[in-house]
PDB file of C-alpha atoms in Angstrom:
ATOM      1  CA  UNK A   5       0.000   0.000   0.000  1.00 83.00           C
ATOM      2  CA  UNK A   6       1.049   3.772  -1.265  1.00 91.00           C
ATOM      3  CA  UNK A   7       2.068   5.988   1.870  1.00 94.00           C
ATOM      4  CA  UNK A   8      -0.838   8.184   0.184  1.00 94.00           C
ATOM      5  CA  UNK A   9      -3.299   5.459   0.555  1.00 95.00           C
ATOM      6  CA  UNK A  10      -2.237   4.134   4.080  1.00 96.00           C
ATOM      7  CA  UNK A  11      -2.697   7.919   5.283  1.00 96.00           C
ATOM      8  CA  UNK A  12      -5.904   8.430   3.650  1.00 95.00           C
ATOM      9  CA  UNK A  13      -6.974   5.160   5.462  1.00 95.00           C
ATOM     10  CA  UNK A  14      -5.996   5.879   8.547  1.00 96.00           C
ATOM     11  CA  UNK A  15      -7.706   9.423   8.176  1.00 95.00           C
ATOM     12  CA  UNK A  16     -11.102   7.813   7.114  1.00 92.00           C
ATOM     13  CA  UNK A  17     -10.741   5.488  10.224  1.00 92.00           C
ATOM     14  CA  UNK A  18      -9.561   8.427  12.716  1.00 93.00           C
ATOM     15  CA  UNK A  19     -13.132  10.514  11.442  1.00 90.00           C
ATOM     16  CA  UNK A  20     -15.271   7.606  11.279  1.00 91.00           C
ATOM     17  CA  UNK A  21     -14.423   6.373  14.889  1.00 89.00           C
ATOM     18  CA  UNK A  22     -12.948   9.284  16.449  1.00 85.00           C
ATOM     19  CA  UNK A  23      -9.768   7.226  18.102  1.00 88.00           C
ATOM     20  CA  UNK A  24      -7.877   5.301  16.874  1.00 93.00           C
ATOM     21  CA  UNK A  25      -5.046   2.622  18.222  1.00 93.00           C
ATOM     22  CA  UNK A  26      -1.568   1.859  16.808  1.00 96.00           C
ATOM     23  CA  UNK A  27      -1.905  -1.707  16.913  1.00 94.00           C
ATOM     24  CA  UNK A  28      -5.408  -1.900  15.216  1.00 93.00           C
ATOM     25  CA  UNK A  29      -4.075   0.234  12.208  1.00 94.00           C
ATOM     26  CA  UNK A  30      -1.180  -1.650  11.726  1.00 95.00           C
ATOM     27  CA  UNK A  31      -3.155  -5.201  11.508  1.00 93.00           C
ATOM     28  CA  UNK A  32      -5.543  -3.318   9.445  1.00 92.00           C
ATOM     29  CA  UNK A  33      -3.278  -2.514   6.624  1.00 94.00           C
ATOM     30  CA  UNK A  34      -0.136  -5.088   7.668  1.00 94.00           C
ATOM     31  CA  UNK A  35       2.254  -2.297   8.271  1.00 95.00           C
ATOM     32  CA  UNK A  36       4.705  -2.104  11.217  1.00 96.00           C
ATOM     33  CA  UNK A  37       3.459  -0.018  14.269  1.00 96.00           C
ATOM     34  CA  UNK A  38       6.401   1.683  13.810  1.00 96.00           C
ATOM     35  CA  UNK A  39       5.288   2.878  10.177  1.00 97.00           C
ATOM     36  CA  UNK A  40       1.713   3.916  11.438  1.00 97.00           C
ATOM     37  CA  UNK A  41       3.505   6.002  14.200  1.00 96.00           C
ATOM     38  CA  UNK A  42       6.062   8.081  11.284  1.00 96.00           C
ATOM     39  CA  UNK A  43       2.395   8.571   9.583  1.00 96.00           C
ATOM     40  CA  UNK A  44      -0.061   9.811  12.425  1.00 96.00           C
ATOM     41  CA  UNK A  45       2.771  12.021  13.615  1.00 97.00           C
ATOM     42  CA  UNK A  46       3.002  13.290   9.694  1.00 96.00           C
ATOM     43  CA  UNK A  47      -1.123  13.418  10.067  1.00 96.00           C
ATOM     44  CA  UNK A  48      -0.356  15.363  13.032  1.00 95.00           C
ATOM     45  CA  UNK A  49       2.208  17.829  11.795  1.00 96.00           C
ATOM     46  CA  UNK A  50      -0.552  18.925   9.101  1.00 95.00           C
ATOM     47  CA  UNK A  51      -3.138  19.413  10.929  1.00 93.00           C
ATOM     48  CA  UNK A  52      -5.280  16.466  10.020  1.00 94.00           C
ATOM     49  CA  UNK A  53      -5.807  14.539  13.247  1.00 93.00           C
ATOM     50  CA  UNK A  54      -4.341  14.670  17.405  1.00 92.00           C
ATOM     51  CA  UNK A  55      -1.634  12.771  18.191  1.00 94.00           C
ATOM     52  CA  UNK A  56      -2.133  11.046  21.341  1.00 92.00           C
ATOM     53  CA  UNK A  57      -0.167   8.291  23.065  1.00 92.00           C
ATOM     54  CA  UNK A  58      -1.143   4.850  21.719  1.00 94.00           C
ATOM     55  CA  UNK A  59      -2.876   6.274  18.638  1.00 94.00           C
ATOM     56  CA  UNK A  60      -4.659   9.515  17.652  1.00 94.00           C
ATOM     57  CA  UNK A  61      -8.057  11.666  17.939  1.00 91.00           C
ATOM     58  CA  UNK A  62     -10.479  12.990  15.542  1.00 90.00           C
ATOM     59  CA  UNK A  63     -10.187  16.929  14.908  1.00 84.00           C
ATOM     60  CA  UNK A  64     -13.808  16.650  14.079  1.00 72.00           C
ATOM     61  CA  UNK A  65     -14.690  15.390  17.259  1.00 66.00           C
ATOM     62  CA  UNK A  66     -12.595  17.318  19.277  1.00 63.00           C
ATOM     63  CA  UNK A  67     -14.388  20.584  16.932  1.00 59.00           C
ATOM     64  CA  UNK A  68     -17.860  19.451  17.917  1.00 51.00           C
ATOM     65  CA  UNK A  69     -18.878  22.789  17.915  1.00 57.00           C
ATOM     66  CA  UNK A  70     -18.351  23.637  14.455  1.00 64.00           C
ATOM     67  CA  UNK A  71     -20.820  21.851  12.655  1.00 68.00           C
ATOM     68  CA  UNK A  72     -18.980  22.085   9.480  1.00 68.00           C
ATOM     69  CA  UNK A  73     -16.015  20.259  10.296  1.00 80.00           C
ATOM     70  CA  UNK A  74     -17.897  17.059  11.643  1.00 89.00           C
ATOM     71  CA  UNK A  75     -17.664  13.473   9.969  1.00 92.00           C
ATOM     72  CA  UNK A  76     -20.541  12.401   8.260  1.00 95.00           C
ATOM     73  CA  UNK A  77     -23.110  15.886   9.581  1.00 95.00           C
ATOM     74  CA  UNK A  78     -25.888  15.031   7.196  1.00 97.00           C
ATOM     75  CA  UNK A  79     -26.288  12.198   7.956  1.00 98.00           C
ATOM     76  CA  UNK A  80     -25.770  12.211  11.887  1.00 97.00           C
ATOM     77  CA  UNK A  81     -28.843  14.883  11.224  1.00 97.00           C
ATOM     78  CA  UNK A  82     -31.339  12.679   9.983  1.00 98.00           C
ATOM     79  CA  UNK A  83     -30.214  10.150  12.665  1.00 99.00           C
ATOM     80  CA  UNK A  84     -30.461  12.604  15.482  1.00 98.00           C
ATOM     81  CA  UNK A  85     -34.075  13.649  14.038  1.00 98.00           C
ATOM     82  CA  UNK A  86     -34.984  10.018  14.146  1.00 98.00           C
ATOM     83  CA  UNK A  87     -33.925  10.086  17.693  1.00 99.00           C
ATOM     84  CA  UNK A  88     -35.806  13.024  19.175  1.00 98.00           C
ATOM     85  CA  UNK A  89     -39.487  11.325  17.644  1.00 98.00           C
ATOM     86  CA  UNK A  90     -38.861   9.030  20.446  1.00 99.00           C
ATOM     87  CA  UNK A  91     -38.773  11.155  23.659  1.00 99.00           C
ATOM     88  CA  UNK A  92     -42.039  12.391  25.026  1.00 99.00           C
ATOM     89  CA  UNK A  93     -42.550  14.827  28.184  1.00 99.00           C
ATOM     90  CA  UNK A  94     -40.998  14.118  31.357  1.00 99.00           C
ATOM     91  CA  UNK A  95     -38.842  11.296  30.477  1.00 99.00           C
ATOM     92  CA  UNK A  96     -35.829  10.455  32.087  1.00 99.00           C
ATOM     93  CA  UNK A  97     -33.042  10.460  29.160  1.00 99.00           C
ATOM     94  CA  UNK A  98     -29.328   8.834  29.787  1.00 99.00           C
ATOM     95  CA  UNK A  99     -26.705   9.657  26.972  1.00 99.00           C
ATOM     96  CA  UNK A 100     -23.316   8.835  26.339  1.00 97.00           C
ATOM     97  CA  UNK A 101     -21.298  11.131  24.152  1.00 94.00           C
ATOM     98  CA  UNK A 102     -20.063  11.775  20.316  1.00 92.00           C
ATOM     99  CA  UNK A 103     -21.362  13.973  17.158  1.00 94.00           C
ATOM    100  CA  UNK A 104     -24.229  12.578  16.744  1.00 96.00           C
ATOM    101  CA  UNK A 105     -25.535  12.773  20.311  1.00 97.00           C
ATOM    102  CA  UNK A 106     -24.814  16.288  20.496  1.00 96.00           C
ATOM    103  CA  UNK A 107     -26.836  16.422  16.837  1.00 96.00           C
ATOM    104  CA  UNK A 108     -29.832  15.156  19.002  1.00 98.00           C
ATOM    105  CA  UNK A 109     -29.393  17.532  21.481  1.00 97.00           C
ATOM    106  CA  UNK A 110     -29.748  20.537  18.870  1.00 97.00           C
ATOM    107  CA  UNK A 111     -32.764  18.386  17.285  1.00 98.00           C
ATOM    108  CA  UNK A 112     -34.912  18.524  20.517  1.00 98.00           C
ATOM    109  CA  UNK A 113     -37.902  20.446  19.882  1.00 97.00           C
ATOM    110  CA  UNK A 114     -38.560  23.722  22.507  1.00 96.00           C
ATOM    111  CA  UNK A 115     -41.286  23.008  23.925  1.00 97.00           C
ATOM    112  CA  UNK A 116     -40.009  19.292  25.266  1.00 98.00           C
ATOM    113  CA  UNK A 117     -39.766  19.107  28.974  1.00 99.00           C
ATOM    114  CA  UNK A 118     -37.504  16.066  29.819  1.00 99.00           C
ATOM    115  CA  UNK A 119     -34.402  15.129  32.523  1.00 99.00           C
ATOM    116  CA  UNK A 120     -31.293  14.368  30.805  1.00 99.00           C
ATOM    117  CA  UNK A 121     -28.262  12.120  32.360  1.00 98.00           C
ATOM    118  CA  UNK A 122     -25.169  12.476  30.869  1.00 98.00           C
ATOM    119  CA  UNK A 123     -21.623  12.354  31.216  1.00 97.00           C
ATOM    120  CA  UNK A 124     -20.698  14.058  28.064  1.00 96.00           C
ATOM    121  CA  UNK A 125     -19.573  17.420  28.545  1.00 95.00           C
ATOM    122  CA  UNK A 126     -20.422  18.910  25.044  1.00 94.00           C
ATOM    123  CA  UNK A 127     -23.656  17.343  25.513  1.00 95.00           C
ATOM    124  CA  UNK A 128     -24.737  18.630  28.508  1.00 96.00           C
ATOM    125  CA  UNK A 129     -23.636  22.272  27.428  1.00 95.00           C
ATOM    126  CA  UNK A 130     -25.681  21.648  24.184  1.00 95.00           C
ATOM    127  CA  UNK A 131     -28.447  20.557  26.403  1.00 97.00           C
ATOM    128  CA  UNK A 132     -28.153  24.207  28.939  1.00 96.00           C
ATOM    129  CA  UNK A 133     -29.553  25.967  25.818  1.00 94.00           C
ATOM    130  CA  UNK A 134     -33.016  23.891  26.036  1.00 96.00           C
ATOM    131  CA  UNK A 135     -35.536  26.322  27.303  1.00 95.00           C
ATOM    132  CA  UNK A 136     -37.312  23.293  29.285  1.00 97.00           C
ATOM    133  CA  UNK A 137     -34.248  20.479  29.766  1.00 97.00           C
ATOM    134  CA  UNK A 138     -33.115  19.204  33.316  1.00 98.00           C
ATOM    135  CA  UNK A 139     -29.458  17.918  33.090  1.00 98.00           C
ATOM    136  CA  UNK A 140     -28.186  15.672  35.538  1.00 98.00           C
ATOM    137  CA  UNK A 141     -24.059  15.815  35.047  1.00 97.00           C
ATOM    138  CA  UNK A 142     -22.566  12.816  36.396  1.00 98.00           C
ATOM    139  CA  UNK A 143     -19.059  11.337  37.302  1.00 95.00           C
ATOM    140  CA  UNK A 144     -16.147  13.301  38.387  1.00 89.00           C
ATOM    141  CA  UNK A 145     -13.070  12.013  36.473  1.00 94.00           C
ATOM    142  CA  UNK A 146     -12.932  13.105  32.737  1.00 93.00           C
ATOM    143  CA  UNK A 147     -11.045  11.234  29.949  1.00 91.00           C
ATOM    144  CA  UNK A 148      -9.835  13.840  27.784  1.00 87.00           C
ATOM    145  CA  UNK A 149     -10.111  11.424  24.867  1.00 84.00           C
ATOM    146  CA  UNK A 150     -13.503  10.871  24.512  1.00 88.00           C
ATOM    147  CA  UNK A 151     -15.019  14.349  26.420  1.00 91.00           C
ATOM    148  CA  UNK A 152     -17.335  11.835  28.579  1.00 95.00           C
ATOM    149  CA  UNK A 153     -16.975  11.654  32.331  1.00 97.00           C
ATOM    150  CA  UNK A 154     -15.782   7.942  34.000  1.00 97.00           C
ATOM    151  CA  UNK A 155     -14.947   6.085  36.276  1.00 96.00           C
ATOM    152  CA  UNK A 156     -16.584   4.278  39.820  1.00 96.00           C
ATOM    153  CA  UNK A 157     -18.647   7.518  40.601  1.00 96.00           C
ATOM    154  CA  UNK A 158     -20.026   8.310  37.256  1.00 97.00           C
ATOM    155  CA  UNK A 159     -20.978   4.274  37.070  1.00 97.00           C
ATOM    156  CA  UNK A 160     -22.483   4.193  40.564  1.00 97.00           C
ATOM    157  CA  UNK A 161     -25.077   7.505  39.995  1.00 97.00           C
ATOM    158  CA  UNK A 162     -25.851   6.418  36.461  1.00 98.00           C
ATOM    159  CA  UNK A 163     -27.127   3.154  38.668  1.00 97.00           C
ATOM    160  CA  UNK A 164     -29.364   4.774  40.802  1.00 97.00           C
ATOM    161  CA  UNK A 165     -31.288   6.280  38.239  1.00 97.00           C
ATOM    162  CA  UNK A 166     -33.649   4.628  35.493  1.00 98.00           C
ATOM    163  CA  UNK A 167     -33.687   6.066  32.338  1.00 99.00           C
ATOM    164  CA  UNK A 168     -36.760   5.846  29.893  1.00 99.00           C
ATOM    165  CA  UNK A 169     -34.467   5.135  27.304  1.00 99.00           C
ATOM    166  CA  UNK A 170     -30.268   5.418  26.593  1.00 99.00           C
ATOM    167  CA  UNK A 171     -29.120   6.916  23.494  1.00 99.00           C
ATOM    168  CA  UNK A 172     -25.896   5.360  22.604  1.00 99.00           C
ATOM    169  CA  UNK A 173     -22.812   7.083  20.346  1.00 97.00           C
ATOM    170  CA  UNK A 174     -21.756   4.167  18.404  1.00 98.00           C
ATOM    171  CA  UNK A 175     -18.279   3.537  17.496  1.00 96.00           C
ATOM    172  CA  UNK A 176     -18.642   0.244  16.046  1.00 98.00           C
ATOM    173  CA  UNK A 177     -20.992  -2.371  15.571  1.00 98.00           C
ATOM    174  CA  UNK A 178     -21.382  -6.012  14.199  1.00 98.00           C
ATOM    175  CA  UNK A 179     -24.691  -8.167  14.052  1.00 98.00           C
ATOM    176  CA  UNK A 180     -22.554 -11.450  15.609  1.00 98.00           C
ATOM    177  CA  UNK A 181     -20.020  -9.401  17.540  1.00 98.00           C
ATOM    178  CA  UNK A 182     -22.578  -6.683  19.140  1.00 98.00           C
ATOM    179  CA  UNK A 183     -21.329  -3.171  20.427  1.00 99.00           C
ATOM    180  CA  UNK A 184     -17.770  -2.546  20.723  1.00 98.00           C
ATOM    181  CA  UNK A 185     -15.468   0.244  21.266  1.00 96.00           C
ATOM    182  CA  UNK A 186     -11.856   0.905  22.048  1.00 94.00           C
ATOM    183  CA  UNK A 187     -11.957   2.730  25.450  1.00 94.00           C
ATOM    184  CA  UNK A 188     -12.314   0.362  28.676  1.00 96.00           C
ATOM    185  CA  UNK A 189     -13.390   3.304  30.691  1.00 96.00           C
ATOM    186  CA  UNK A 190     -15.627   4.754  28.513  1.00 96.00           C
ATOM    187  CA  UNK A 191     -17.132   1.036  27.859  1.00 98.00           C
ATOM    188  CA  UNK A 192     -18.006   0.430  31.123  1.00 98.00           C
ATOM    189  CA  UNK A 193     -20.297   4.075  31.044  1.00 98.00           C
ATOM    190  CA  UNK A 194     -21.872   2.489  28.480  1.00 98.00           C
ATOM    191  CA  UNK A 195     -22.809  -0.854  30.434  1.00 98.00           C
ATOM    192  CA  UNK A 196     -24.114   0.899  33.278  1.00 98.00           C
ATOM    193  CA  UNK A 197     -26.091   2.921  31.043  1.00 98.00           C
ATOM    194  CA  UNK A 198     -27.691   0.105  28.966  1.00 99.00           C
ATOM    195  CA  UNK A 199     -28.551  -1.844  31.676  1.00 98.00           C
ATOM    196  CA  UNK A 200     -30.467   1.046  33.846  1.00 98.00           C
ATOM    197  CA  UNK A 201     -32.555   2.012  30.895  1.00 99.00           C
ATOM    198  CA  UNK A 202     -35.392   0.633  30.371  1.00 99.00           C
ATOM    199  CA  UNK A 203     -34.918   0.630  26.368  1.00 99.00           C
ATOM    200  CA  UNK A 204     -31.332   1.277  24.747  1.00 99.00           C
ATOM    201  CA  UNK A 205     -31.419   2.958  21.422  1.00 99.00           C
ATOM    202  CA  UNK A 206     -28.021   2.703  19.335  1.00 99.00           C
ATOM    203  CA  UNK A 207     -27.510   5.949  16.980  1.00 99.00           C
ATOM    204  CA  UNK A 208     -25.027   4.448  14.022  1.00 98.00           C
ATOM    205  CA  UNK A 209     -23.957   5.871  10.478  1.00 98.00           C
ATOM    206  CA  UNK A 210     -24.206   3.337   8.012  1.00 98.00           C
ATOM    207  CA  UNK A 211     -20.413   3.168   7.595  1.00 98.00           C
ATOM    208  CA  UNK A 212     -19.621   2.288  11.392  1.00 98.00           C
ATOM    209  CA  UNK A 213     -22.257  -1.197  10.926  1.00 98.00           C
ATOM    210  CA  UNK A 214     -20.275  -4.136  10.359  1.00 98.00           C
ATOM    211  CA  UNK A 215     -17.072  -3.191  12.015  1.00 97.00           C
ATOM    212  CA  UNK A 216     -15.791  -4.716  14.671  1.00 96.00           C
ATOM    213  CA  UNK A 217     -12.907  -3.171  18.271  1.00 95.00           C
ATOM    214  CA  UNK A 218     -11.569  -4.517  21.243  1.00 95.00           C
ATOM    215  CA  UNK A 219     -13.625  -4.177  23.554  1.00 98.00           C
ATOM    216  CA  UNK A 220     -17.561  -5.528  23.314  1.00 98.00           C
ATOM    217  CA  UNK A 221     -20.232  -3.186  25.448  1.00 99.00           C
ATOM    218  CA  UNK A 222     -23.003  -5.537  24.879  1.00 99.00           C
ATOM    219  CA  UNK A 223     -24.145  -8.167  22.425  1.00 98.00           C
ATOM    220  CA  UNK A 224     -26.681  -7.353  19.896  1.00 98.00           C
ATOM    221  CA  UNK A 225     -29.690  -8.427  20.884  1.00 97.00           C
ATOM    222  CA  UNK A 226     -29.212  -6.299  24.139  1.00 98.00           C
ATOM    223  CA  UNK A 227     -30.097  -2.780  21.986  1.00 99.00           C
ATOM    224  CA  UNK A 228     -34.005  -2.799  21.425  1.00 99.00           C
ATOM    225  CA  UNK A 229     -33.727   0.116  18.581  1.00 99.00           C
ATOM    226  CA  UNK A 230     -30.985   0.614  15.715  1.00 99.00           C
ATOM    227  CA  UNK A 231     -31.129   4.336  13.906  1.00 99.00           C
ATOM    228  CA  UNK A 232     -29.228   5.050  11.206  1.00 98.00           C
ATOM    229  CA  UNK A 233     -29.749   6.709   7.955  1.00 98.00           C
ATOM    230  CA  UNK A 234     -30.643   3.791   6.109  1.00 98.00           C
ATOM    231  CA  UNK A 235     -34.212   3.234   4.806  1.00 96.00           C
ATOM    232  CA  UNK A 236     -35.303   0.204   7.872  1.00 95.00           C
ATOM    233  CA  UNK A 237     -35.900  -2.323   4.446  1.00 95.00           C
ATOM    234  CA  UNK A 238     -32.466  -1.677   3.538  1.00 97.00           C
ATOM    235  CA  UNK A 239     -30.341  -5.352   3.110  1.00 97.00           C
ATOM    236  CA  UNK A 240     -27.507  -4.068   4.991  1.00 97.00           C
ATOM    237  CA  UNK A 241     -29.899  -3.586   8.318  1.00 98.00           C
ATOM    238  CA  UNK A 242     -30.802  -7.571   7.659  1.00 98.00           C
ATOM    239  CA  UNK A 243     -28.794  -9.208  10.159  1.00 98.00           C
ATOM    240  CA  UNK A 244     -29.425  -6.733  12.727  1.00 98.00           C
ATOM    241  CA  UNK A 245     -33.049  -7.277  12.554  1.00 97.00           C
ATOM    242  CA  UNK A 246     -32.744 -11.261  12.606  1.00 96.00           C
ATOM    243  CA  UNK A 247     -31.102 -10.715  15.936  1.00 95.00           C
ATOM    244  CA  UNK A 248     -34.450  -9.124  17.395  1.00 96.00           C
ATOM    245  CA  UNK A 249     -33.429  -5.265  16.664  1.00 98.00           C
ATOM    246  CA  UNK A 250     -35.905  -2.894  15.948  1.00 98.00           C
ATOM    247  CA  UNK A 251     -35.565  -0.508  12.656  1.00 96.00           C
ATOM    248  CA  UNK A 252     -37.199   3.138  13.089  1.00 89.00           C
ATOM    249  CA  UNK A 253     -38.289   4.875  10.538  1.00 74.00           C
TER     250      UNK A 253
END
């Protein structure tokens, strides 16, 4: 592979799942780790993505709020509108964190009056400009990688509340693997959160279904609702529904 064409795959990877890992590009594209560190640090030197130890971070995540520099807006729009159908007046809302849960935050209509839980902290600011939201802020130890509080504390509150319905940012997802994700910490936010609500709602662009990380959150059958962009007859959402997921519309 080209140096031009390992970069540009390890930028579409980077945008499409926000962090990345050394070792994970370099089985990807059979390079040395050594090789994908000379290129993310070239990557990093233009501008392109963050450098971090172990890997690197989307500059379209960490830009959340410019709209114009986020992966995939459109579409994380329609999602996000998709979303919002679903909550009705004083539920009790848990969210993780990402683009496209910040996109539902901007799609909530004004007159909604519903409690929030979050540990995202560009969600919960998006959220203070709701005329009628409630936020409950949870955790108190932030990973800087992901924007999302962690951590025994933010796991035990999350607990003591149940949620209507968690909204999940997905970072990958597989109809035989289930929900997985890179970041232990940030995985076990998302447990907690899945098994408090009383429905769990996974907000995916097309391109993140049938990939596959390290870590699994929860197997398939475990999310009740799958949005995405996709019409709900489309063949690619197949497996997902053979494994009991529901499509919305």
């Amino acid at each position: 592979m080209l140096k031009k064409e390992r970069q540009a795959f390890i930028l579409h990877n980077v945008n499409l799942h926000n962090r990345v890992l050394v070792g994970d590009l370099s089985e990807g594209i059979n390079v040395s780790e050594d090789t994908i560190r000379r290129d993310l640090q070239e990557l990093a030197d233009h501008g392109k993505l963050i450098k971090v130890h172990g890997g690197a971070l989307s500059k379209s995540f960490h830009s959340s709020f410019n709209s114009s520099k986020v992966y995939a807006l459109e579409n994380k729009k329609r999602i996000a509108q998709k979303a919002a159908s679903l909550i009705q007046d004083g539920m009790f809302i848990s969210t993780t964190g990402g683009t496209t849960i910040i996109e539902l935050a901007k799609a909530l209509p004004e007159n909604l009056h519903a409690t929030f839980i979050t540990g995202s902290l560009p969600a919960a600011l998006e959220y203070m400009h709701h005329p009628n939201i409630e936020i409950i802020l949870v955790g108190d130890k932030l990973s800087k990688s992901s924007q999302i509080t962690v951590g025994g504390e933010a796991i035990t509150r999350i607990r003591q509340i149940k949620a209507d319905i968690c909204f999940l940012g997905t970072n990958a997802l597989d109809a035989k693997q289930g929900l997985t994700d890179n970041d232990w910490e940030v995985v076990q936010v998302k447990r907690a959160m899945i098994e408090s609500a009383s429905k769990a709602v996974s907000l995916s662009i097309a391109e993140k279904l049938n990939t596959v990380q390290r870590i699994r959150v929860c197997e398939t059958k475990d999310i009740d609702v799958l949005i995405t962009e996709l019409d709900p007859e489309s063949p690619e959402l197949a497996p997902y529904k053979k494994s009991g997921v529901k499509m919305l519309l």
